[in-house]
Amino acid sequence: YVFDDSNNTVAEAEVVAWREEGEGWSSFLTDSDGSFELVAGPGKWEVTVYRPHDKKVDWIYDEAPRRIGFKKDAAKESKTVNFTVKRASGGKVKGRVALPSGQNSWSDIYQYVSVDAFDHEGRGNWADLDSNGSFEIPLQPGSYDVSVWVSPELKGFTSTDVRFVRIGKETVDVGEFVLAARESKTEGAVKTDDG
């Protein structure tokens, strides 16, 4: 099960498992009662919880993945692993990402851009953009670097701006990030040592 820190169940959390030594992947969105069931083969696995990619949530899971193992024989095994996510305690960072000059529509772009807010130990949260380029990220109190992430699929755009924020229980507006059009490129060839 996936619970929050008030012992309420969490629906639609993505629980993911991957095998440590070789191929193997399994994922499941928790049911309305917070339950999940993953199918895995023999070996050592790491299991963790991710927020859904297509919904805004007010919780964070920032613990290390849990490790479980299954014997390498034909016997069926079952292991139980519960997770507790933390509800954000009221603090948020909000802002907007603006298009570069010459671009006037987010319609084909916004799904390739997100905003990250992480501290120096990798804890934090992220948010996809709304269709107008705005974002809001719930966070625990602390200090965060806020930056824009552009998917490699969105060729020709970049953002190098990083802003430092301190979050308590209030909402901090970081203003506007501006995407830049990227026109430079590097080309070359990769060859073996014998040509």
PDB file of N, CA and C in Angstrom, residues 79-145:
ATOM      1  N   LYS A  79       6.018 -10.772  -1.500  1.00  0.00           N
ATOM      2  CA  LYS A  79       6.612  -9.876  -0.499  1.00  0.00           C
ATOM      3  C   LYS A  79       5.692  -8.673  -0.349  1.00  0.00           C
ATOM      4  N   THR A  80       5.649  -8.107   0.844  1.00  0.00           N
ATOM      5  CA  THR A  80       4.831  -6.928   1.106  1.00  0.00           C
ATOM      6  C   THR A  80       5.740  -5.741   1.395  1.00  0.00           C
ATOM      7  N   VAL A  81       5.494  -4.648   0.681  1.00  0.00           N
ATOM      8  CA  VAL A  81       6.249  -3.418   0.888  1.00  0.00           C
ATOM      9  C   VAL A  81       5.248  -2.267   0.917  1.00  0.00           C
ATOM     10  N   ASN A  82       5.223  -1.523   2.001  1.00  0.00           N
ATOM     11  CA  ASN A  82       4.373  -0.346   2.101  1.00  0.00           C
ATOM     12  C   ASN A  82       5.233   0.908   2.013  1.00  0.00           C
ATOM     13  N   PHE A  83       4.662   1.969   1.466  1.00  0.00           N
ATOM     14  CA  PHE A  83       5.365   3.238   1.326  1.00  0.00           C
ATOM     15  C   PHE A  83       4.558   4.338   1.994  1.00  0.00           C
ATOM     16  N   THR A  84       5.264   5.332   2.551  1.00  0.00           N
ATOM     17  CA  THR A  84       4.620   6.505   3.115  1.00  0.00           C
ATOM     18  C   THR A  84       5.153   7.738   2.402  1.00  0.00           C
ATOM     19  N   VAL A  85       4.240   8.483   1.777  1.00  0.00           N
ATOM     20  CA  VAL A  85       4.618   9.720   1.108  1.00  0.00           C
ATOM     21  C   VAL A  85       4.356  10.887   2.051  1.00  0.00           C
ATOM     22  N   LYS A  86       5.031  12.016   1.808  1.00  0.00           N
ATOM     23  CA  LYS A  86       4.865  13.194   2.656  1.00  0.00           C
ATOM     24  C   LYS A  86       3.994  14.216   1.941  1.00  0.00           C
ATOM     25  N   ARG A  87       2.961  14.678   2.628  1.00  0.00           N
ATOM     26  CA  ARG A  87       2.153  15.773   2.100  1.00  0.00           C
ATOM     27  C   ARG A  87       2.953  17.065   2.254  1.00  0.00           C
ATOM     28  N   ALA A  88       2.934  17.890   1.223  1.00  0.00           N
ATOM     29  CA  ALA A  88       3.595  19.190   1.317  1.00  0.00           C
ATOM     30  C   ALA A  88       2.901  20.004   2.399  1.00  0.00           C
ATOM     31  N   SER A  89       3.677  20.709   3.181  1.00  0.00           N
ATOM     32  CA  SER A  89       3.105  21.392   4.339  1.00  0.00           C
ATOM     33  C   SER A  89       2.748  22.844   4.031  1.00  0.00           C
ATOM     34  N   GLY A  90       2.237  23.097   2.859  1.00  0.00           N
ATOM     35  CA  GLY A  90       1.700  24.415   2.558  1.00  0.00           C
ATOM     36  C   GLY A  90       2.574  25.293   1.701  1.00  0.00           C
ATOM     37  N   GLY A  91       3.882  25.040   1.649  1.00  0.00           N
ATOM     38  CA  GLY A  91       4.763  25.875   0.846  1.00  0.00           C
ATOM     39  C   GLY A  91       4.710  25.502  -0.625  1.00  0.00           C
ATOM     40  N   LYS A  92       4.808  26.523  -1.487  1.00  0.00           N
ATOM     41  CA  LYS A  92       4.791  26.287  -2.925  1.00  0.00           C
ATOM     42  C   LYS A  92       5.709  27.284  -3.607  1.00  0.00           C
ATOM     43  N   VAL A  93       6.170  26.899  -4.784  1.00  0.00           N
ATOM     44  CA  VAL A  93       6.834  27.842  -5.666  1.00  0.00           C
ATOM     45  C   VAL A  93       5.999  27.902  -6.934  1.00  0.00           C
ATOM     46  N   LYS A  94       5.793  29.116  -7.444  1.00  0.00           N
ATOM     47  CA  LYS A  94       5.016  29.253  -8.668  1.00  0.00           C
ATOM     48  C   LYS A  94       5.708  30.231  -9.593  1.00  0.00           C
ATOM     49  N   GLY A  95       5.301  30.203 -10.851  1.00  0.00           N
ATOM     50  CA  GLY A  95       5.881  31.101 -11.834  1.00  0.00           C
ATOM     51  C   GLY A  95       5.348  30.773 -13.211  1.00  0.00           C
ATOM     52  N   ARG A  96       6.093  31.195 -14.204  1.00  0.00           N
ATOM     53  CA  ARG A  96       5.674  31.000 -15.588  1.00  0.00           C
ATOM     54  C   ARG A  96       6.903  30.841 -16.457  1.00  0.00           C
ATOM     55  N   VAL A  97       6.767  30.061 -17.510  1.00  0.00           N
ATOM     56  CA  VAL A  97       7.823  29.938 -18.512  1.00  0.00           C
ATOM     57  C   VAL A  97       7.301  30.608 -19.773  1.00  0.00           C
ATOM     58  N   ALA A  98       8.064  31.586 -20.278  1.00  0.00           N
ATOM     59  CA  ALA A  98       7.647  32.338 -21.461  1.00  0.00           C
ATOM     60  C   ALA A  98       8.314  31.775 -22.704  1.00  0.00           C
ATOM     61  N   LEU A  99       7.630  31.874 -23.803  1.00  0.00           N
ATOM     62  CA  LEU A  99       8.177  31.442 -25.086  1.00  0.00           C
ATOM     63  C   LEU A  99       9.214  32.438 -25.583  1.00  0.00           C
ATOM     64  N   PRO A 100      10.174  31.972 -26.376  1.00  0.00           N
ATOM     65  CA  PRO A 100      11.132  32.918 -26.960  1.00  0.00           C
ATOM     66  C   PRO A 100      10.433  33.795 -27.996  1.00  0.00           C
ATOM     67  N   SER A 101      11.042  34.926 -28.302  1.00  0.00           N
ATOM     68  CA  SER A 101      10.435  35.829 -29.277  1.00  0.00           C
ATOM     69  C   SER A 101      10.260  35.098 -30.609  1.00  0.00           C
ATOM     70  N   GLY A 102       9.161  35.390 -31.243  1.00  0.00           N
ATOM     71  CA  GLY A 102       8.847  34.724 -32.505  1.00  0.00           C
ATOM     72  C   GLY A 102       7.908  33.543 -32.342  1.00  0.00           C
ATOM     73  N   GLN A 103       7.788  33.020 -31.115  1.00  0.00           N
ATOM     74  CA  GLN A 103       6.869  31.912 -30.827  1.00  0.00           C
ATOM     75  C   GLN A 103       5.646  32.494 -30.125  1.00  0.00           C
ATOM     76  N   ASN A 104       4.461  32.116 -30.542  1.00  0.00           N
ATOM     77  CA  ASN A 104       3.278  32.675 -29.891  1.00  0.00           C
ATOM     78  C   ASN A 104       2.270  31.633 -29.429  1.00  0.00           C
ATOM     79  N   SER A 105       2.620  30.345 -29.497  1.00  0.00           N
ATOM     80  CA  SER A 105       1.664  29.329 -29.065  1.00  0.00           C
ATOM     81  C   SER A 105       2.373  28.211 -28.308  1.00  0.00           C
ATOM     82  N   TRP A 106       1.812  27.896 -27.137  1.00  0.00           N
ATOM     83  CA  TRP A 106       2.320  26.782 -26.335  1.00  0.00           C
ATOM     84  C   TRP A 106       1.734  25.445 -26.797  1.00  0.00           C
ATOM     85  N   SER A 107       0.805  25.442 -27.715  1.00  0.00           N
ATOM     86  CA  SER A 107       0.004  24.254 -28.006  1.00  0.00           C
ATOM     87  C   SER A 107       0.821  23.013 -28.324  1.00  0.00           C
ATOM     88  N   ASP A 108       1.930  23.121 -29.025  1.00  0.00           N
ATOM     89  CA  ASP A 108       2.738  21.948 -29.375  1.00  0.00           C
ATOM     90  C   ASP A 108       4.003  21.839 -28.542  1.00  0.00           C
ATOM     91  N   ILE A 109       4.161  22.708 -27.544  1.00  0.00           N
ATOM     92  CA  ILE A 109       5.435  22.782 -26.831  1.00  0.00           C
ATOM     93  C   ILE A 109       5.328  22.444 -25.354  1.00  0.00           C
ATOM     94  N   TYR A 110       4.242  22.885 -24.671  1.00  0.00           N
ATOM     95  CA  TYR A 110       4.236  22.856 -23.201  1.00  0.00           C
ATOM     96  C   TYR A 110       4.428  21.464 -22.608  1.00  0.00           C
ATOM     97  N   GLN A 111       4.000  20.406 -23.321  1.00  0.00           N
ATOM     98  CA  GLN A 111       4.147  19.065 -22.753  1.00  0.00           C
ATOM     99  C   GLN A 111       5.594  18.574 -22.758  1.00  0.00           C
ATOM    100  N   TYR A 112       6.503  19.313 -23.398  1.00  0.00           N
ATOM    101  CA  TYR A 112       7.915  18.943 -23.435  1.00  0.00           C
ATOM    102  C   TYR A 112       8.758  19.740 -22.450  1.00  0.00           C
ATOM    103  N   VAL A 113       8.119  20.583 -21.647  1.00  0.00           N
ATOM    104  CA  VAL A 113       8.842  21.449 -20.717  1.00  0.00           C
ATOM    105  C   VAL A 113       8.280  21.239 -19.315  1.00  0.00           C
ATOM    106  N   SER A 114       9.161  21.125 -18.326  1.00  0.00           N
ATOM    107  CA  SER A 114       8.729  21.050 -16.932  1.00  0.00           C
ATOM    108  C   SER A 114       9.666  21.894 -16.088  1.00  0.00           C
ATOM    109  N   VAL A 115       9.314  22.073 -14.820  1.00  0.00           N
ATOM    110  CA  VAL A 115      10.120  22.888 -13.915  1.00  0.00           C
ATOM    111  C   VAL A 115      10.486  22.032 -12.711  1.00  0.00           C
ATOM    112  N   ASP A 116      11.766  22.046 -12.349  1.00  0.00           N
ATOM    113  CA  ASP A 116      12.293  21.282 -11.218  1.00  0.00           C
ATOM    114  C   ASP A 116      12.593  22.211 -10.052  1.00  0.00           C
ATOM    115  N   ALA A 117      12.352  21.728  -8.837  1.00  0.00           N
ATOM    116  CA  ALA A 117      12.758  22.435  -7.619  1.00  0.00           C
ATOM    117  C   ALA A 117      13.360  21.390  -6.683  1.00  0.00           C
ATOM    118  N   PHE A 118      14.694  21.360  -6.609  1.00  0.00           N
ATOM    119  CA  PHE A 118      15.386  20.356  -5.800  1.00  0.00           C
ATOM    120  C   PHE A 118      16.451  21.018  -4.939  1.00  0.00           C
ATOM    121  N   ASP A 119      16.681  20.435  -3.738  1.00  0.00           N
ATOM    122  CA  ASP A 119      17.734  20.944  -2.877  1.00  0.00           C
ATOM    123  C   ASP A 119      19.056  20.259  -3.230  1.00  0.00           C
ATOM    124  N   HIS A 120      20.121  20.605  -2.491  1.00  0.00           N
ATOM    125  CA  HIS A 120      21.455  20.074  -2.818  1.00  0.00           C
ATOM    126  C   HIS A 120      21.584  18.573  -2.565  1.00  0.00           C
ATOM    127  N   GLU A 121      20.624  17.961  -1.875  1.00  0.00           N
ATOM    128  CA  GLU A 121      20.649  16.513  -1.651  1.00  0.00           C
ATOM    129  C   GLU A 121      19.691  15.772  -2.575  1.00  0.00           C
ATOM    130  N   GLY A 122      19.099  16.487  -3.543  1.00  0.00           N
ATOM    131  CA  GLY A 122      18.224  15.849  -4.522  1.00  0.00           C
ATOM    132  C   GLY A 122      16.780  15.691  -4.082  1.00  0.00           C
ATOM    133  N   ARG A 123      16.412  16.295  -2.937  1.00  0.00           N
ATOM    134  CA  ARG A 123      15.022  16.235  -2.486  1.00  0.00           C
ATOM    135  C   ARG A 123      14.263  17.412  -3.065  1.00  0.00           C
ATOM    136  N   GLY A 124      13.016  17.185  -3.382  1.00  0.00           N
ATOM    137  CA  GLY A 124      12.199  18.266  -3.903  1.00  0.00           C
ATOM    138  C   GLY A 124      11.047  17.739  -4.718  1.00  0.00           C
ATOM    139  N   ASN A 125      10.676  18.482  -5.749  1.00  0.00           N
ATOM    140  CA  ASN A 125       9.513  18.131  -6.536  1.00  0.00           C
ATOM    141  C   ASN A 125       9.643  18.796  -7.895  1.00  0.00           C
ATOM    142  N   TRP A 126       8.712  18.528  -8.767  1.00  0.00           N
ATOM    143  CA  TRP A 126       8.711  19.104 -10.109  1.00  0.00           C
ATOM    144  C   TRP A 126       7.269  19.266 -10.554  1.00  0.00           C
ATOM    145  N   ALA A 127       7.074  19.996 -11.634  1.00  0.00           N
ATOM    146  CA  ALA A 127       5.720  20.181 -12.164  1.00  0.00           C
ATOM    147  C   ALA A 127       5.782  20.341 -13.672  1.00  0.00           C
ATOM    148  N   ASP A 128       4.781  19.761 -14.334  1.00  0.00           N
ATOM    149  CA  ASP A 128       4.577  20.045 -15.745  1.00  0.00           C
ATOM    150  C   ASP A 128       3.978  21.435 -15.860  1.00  0.00           C
ATOM    151  N   LEU A 129       4.087  22.006 -17.051  1.00  0.00           N
ATOM    152  CA  LEU A 129       3.493  23.315 -17.286  1.00  0.00           C
ATOM    153  C   LEU A 129       2.012  23.183 -17.593  1.00  0.00           C
ATOM    154  N   ASP A 130       1.254  24.210 -17.213  1.00  0.00           N
ATOM    155  CA  ASP A 130      -0.113  24.325 -17.703  1.00  0.00           C
ATOM    156  C   ASP A 130      -0.039  24.768 -19.164  1.00  0.00           C
ATOM    157  N   SER A 131      -1.153  24.741 -19.852  1.00  0.00           N
ATOM    158  CA  SER A 131      -1.154  25.040 -21.285  1.00  0.00           C
ATOM    159  C   SER A 131      -0.798  26.490 -21.604  1.00  0.00           C
ATOM    160  N   ASN A 132      -0.721  27.357 -20.586  1.00  0.00           N
ATOM    161  CA  ASN A 132      -0.310  28.742 -20.816  1.00  0.00           C
ATOM    162  C   ASN A 132       1.115  29.011 -20.335  1.00  0.00           C
ATOM    163  N   GLY A 133       1.842  27.949 -19.928  1.00  0.00           N
ATOM    164  CA  GLY A 133       3.229  28.096 -19.490  1.00  0.00           C
ATOM    165  C   GLY A 133       3.405  28.322 -18.003  1.00  0.00           C
ATOM    166  N   SER A 134       2.327  28.371 -17.217  1.00  0.00           N
ATOM    167  CA  SER A 134       2.468  28.594 -15.780  1.00  0.00           C
ATOM    168  C   SER A 134       2.694  27.270 -15.049  1.00  0.00           C
ATOM    169  N   PHE A 135       3.232  27.366 -13.832  1.00  0.00           N
ATOM    170  CA  PHE A 135       3.489  26.168 -13.021  1.00  0.00           C
ATOM    171  C   PHE A 135       3.322  26.504 -11.549  1.00  0.00           C
ATOM    172  N   GLU A 136       3.092  25.462 -10.740  1.00  0.00           N
ATOM    173  CA  GLU A 136       3.019  25.564  -9.290  1.00  0.00           C
ATOM    174  C   GLU A 136       3.529  24.251  -8.727  1.00  0.00           C
ATOM    175  N   ILE A 137       4.488  24.331  -7.794  1.00  0.00           N
ATOM    176  CA  ILE A 137       5.120  23.127  -7.250  1.00  0.00           C
ATOM    177  C   ILE A 137       4.977  23.117  -5.736  1.00  0.00           C
ATOM    178  N   PRO A 138       4.232  22.159  -5.152  1.00  0.00           N
ATOM    179  CA  PRO A 138       4.180  22.050  -3.689  1.00  0.00           C
ATOM    180  C   PRO A 138       5.502  21.494  -3.153  1.00  0.00           C
ATOM    181  N   LEU A 139       5.969  22.066  -2.041  1.00  0.00           N
ATOM    182  CA  LEU A 139       7.269  21.689  -1.483  1.00  0.00           C
ATOM    183  C   LEU A 139       7.230  21.666   0.035  1.00  0.00           C
ATOM    184  N   GLN A 140       8.135  20.893   0.612  1.00  0.00           N
ATOM    185  CA  GLN A 140       8.389  20.944   2.041  1.00  0.00           C
ATOM    186  C   GLN A 140       9.218  22.200   2.322  1.00  0.00           C
ATOM    187  N   PRO A 141       9.199  22.739   3.545  1.00  0.00           N
ATOM    188  CA  PRO A 141      10.060  23.881   3.850  1.00  0.00           C
ATOM    189  C   PRO A 141      11.527  23.549   3.594  1.00  0.00           C
ATOM    190  N   GLY A 142      12.252  24.507   3.032  1.00  0.00           N
ATOM    191  CA  GLY A 142      13.667  24.307   2.730  1.00  0.00           C
ATOM    192  C   GLY A 142      14.144  25.248   1.646  1.00  0.00           C
ATOM    193  N   SER A 143      15.371  25.041   1.189  1.00  0.00           N
ATOM    194  CA  SER A 143      15.981  25.858   0.152  1.00  0.00           C
ATOM    195  C   SER A 143      16.124  25.031  -1.118  1.00  0.00           C
ATOM    196  N   TYR A 144      15.759  25.617  -2.256  1.00  0.00           N
ATOM    197  CA  TYR A 144      15.706  24.875  -3.509  1.00  0.00           C
ATOM    198  C   TYR A 144      16.284  25.680  -4.666  1.00  0.00           C
ATOM    199  N   ASP A 145      16.852  24.967  -5.626  1.00  0.00           N
ATOM    200  CA  ASP A 145      17.214  25.535  -6.915  1.00  0.00           C
ATOM    201  C   ASP A 145      16.066  25.226  -7.868  1.00  0.00           C
TER     202      ASP A 145
END
